[in-house]
Each structure stands twice: as structure tokens, then as C-alpha cells.
Tab-separated table of C-alpha atoms and ligand atoms in Angstrom:
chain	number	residue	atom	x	y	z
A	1	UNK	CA	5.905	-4.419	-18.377
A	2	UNK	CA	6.494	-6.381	-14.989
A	3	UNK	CA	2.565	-6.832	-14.272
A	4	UNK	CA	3.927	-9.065	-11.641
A	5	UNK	CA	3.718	-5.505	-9.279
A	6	UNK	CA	0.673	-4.067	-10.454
A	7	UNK	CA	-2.286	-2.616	-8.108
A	8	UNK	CA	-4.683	-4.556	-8.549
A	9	UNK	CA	-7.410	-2.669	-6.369
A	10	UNK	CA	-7.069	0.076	-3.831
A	11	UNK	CA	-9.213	0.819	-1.394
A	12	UNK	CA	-9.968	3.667	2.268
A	13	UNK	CA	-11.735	4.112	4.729
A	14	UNK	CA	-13.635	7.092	5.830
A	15	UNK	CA	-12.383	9.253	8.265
A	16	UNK	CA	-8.996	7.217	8.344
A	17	UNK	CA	-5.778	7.847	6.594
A	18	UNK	CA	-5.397	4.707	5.322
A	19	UNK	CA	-5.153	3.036	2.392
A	20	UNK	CA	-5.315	-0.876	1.484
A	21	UNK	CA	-4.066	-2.248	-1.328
A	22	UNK	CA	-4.401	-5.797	-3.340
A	23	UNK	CA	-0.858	-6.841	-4.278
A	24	UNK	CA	-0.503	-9.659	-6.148
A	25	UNK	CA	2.830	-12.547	-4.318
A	26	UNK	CA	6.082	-12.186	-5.754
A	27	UNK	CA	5.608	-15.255	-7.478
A	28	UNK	CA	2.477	-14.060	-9.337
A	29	UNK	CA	0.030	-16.390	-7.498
A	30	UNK	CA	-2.316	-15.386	-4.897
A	31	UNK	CA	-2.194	-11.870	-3.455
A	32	UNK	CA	-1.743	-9.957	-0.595
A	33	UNK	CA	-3.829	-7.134	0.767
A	34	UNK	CA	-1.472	-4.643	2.667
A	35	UNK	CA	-2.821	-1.860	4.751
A	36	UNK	CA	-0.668	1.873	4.805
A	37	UNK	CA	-2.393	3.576	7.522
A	38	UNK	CA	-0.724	6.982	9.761
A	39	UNK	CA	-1.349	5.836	13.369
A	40	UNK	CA	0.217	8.740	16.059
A	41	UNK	CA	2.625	9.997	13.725
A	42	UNK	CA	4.196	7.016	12.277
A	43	UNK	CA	3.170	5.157	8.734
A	44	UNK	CA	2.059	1.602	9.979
A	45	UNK	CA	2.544	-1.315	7.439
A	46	UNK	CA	0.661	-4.267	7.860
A	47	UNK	CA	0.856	-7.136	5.808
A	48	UNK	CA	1.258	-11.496	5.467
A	49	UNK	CA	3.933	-12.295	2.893
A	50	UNK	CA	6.773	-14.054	4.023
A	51	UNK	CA	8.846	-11.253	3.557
A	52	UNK	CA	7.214	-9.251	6.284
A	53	UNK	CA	7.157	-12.589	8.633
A	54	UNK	CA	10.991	-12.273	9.125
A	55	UNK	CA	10.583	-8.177	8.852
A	56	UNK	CA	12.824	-8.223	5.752
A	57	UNK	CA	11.639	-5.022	3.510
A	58	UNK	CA	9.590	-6.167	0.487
A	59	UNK	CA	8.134	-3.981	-2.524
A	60	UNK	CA	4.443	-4.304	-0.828
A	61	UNK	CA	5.354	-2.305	1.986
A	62	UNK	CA	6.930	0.536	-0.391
A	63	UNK	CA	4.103	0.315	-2.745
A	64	UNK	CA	1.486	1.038	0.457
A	65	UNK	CA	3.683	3.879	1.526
A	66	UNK	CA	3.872	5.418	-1.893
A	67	UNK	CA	0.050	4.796	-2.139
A	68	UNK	CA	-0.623	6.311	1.020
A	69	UNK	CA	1.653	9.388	0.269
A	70	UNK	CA	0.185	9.622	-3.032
A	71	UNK	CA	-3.605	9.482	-1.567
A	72	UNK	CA	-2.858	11.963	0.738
A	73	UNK	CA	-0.448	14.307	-0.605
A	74	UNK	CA	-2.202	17.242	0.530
A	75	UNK	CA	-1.230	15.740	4.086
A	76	UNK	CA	2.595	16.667	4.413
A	77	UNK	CA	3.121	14.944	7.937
A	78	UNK	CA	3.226	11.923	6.000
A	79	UNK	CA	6.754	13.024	4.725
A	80	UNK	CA	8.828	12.653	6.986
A	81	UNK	CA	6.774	9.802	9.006
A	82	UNK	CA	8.969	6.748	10.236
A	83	UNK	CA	7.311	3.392	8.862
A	84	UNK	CA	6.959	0.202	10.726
A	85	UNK	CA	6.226	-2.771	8.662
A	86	UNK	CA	4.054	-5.699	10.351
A	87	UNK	CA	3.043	-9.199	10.291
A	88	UNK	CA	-0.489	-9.551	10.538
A	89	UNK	CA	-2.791	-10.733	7.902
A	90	UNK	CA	-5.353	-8.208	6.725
A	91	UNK	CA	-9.037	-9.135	5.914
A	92	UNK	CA	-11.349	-7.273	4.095
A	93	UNK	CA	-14.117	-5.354	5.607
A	94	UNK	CA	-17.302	-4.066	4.195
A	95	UNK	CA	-15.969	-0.235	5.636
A	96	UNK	CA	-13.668	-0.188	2.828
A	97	UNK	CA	-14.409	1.622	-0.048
A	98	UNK	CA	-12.748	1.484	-3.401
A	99	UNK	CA	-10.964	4.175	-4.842
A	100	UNK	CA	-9.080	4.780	-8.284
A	101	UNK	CA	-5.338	3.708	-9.004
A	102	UNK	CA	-3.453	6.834	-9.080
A	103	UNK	CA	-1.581	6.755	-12.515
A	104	UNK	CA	1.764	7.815	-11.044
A	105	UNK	CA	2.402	5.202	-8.189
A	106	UNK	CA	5.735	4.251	-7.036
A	107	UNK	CA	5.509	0.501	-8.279
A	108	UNK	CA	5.944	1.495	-11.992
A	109	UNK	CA	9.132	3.281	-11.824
A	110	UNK	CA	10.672	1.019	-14.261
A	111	UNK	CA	7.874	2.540	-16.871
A	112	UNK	CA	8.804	5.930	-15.669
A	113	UNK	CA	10.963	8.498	-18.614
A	114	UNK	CA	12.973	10.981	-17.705
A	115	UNK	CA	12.111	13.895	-19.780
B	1	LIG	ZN1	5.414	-8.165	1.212
């Protein structure tokens, strides 16, 4: 198992569809918190890992999409919604409130069996 890409906590806020999550760095040491929320139809991606600095596409941003699909599945605008990654360092707030790791997330494919 590559616990390098593991959730490590997940969090919302109310009345938002958003959804932050606590990634840990490619490299395994220190983590990043990256934010999924659907602002005016589009899936906005913010994040501070390097990737994101020169807007390459890193496994953060797919894991907050996936999360944020996942959260809200009952919400199927979120299907087809374009997603714009950002720079911009996310702190935590005391609005945020902590919710489960859904078991089937998108980071774990590589755990995934194909019946
Ligand atoms: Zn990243």
C-alpha cells in the first residue's frame, strides 16, 4: 500500500460545497491541506505544493475533486464541472468540521479489484 497518498483528514463546511482535505507532500513529509469547493459552476482547486505553483496537475488536486464528487454525489452538476487548480495556501478555520473518509476515494485506485 502507497500510504504516501492517503487522506489523512477531511473536512466541510456548512452550507458550502466544499470539501478540504489533509494530503500528506509527495515526498512523505509535511502535508498539504487542499480545498475542492463548486464556486459559479466550476470546481475550484486551491492548494500550496509546488506542483500547483507552476499549475502543473498533481494527485492533490484529483484527490479533492474525487472527494468533492464523492461528498456530494447526490449533486450531479458537479459532473461535468470544469476545474481550475490554484496557488494559494489554505489555513484552517474553526468553520470546518470533520467528516468521515469515504472508503471508495479516487486516491486508492491502485487497491481497487476488478471483479
Ligand atoms: Zn499538489
Amino acid at each position: 500500500m502507497d500510504t504516501k497518498k492517503e487522506i489523512q483528514a477531511m473536512f466541510t463546511i456548512d452550507d458550502e460545497t466544499i470539501v478540504i482535505l489533509a494530503l500528506p507532500s509527495s515526498s512523505g513529509e509535511g502535508r498539504y491541506l487542499t480545498a475542492a469547493a463548486f464556486v459559479k459552476g466550476k470546481i475550484v482547486v486551491g492548494h500550496d505544493c509546488p506542483a500547483a505553483k507552476v499549475r502543473k496537475t498533481c494527485w492533490h488536486t484529483a484527490a479533492a475533486v474525487n472527494a468533492l464528487k464523492n461528498f456530494y454525489f447526490y449533486k450531479s452538476e458537479l459532473d461535468d464541472a470544469e476545474v481550475i487548480s490554484i496557488y494559494r495556501k489554505v489555513t484552517m478555520s474553526e468553520e470546518w468540521r470533520q467528516i468521515q473518509i469515504p472508503e471508495k476515494i479516487g486516491v486508492r485506485t491502485h487497491e481497487q479489484h476488478t471483479a
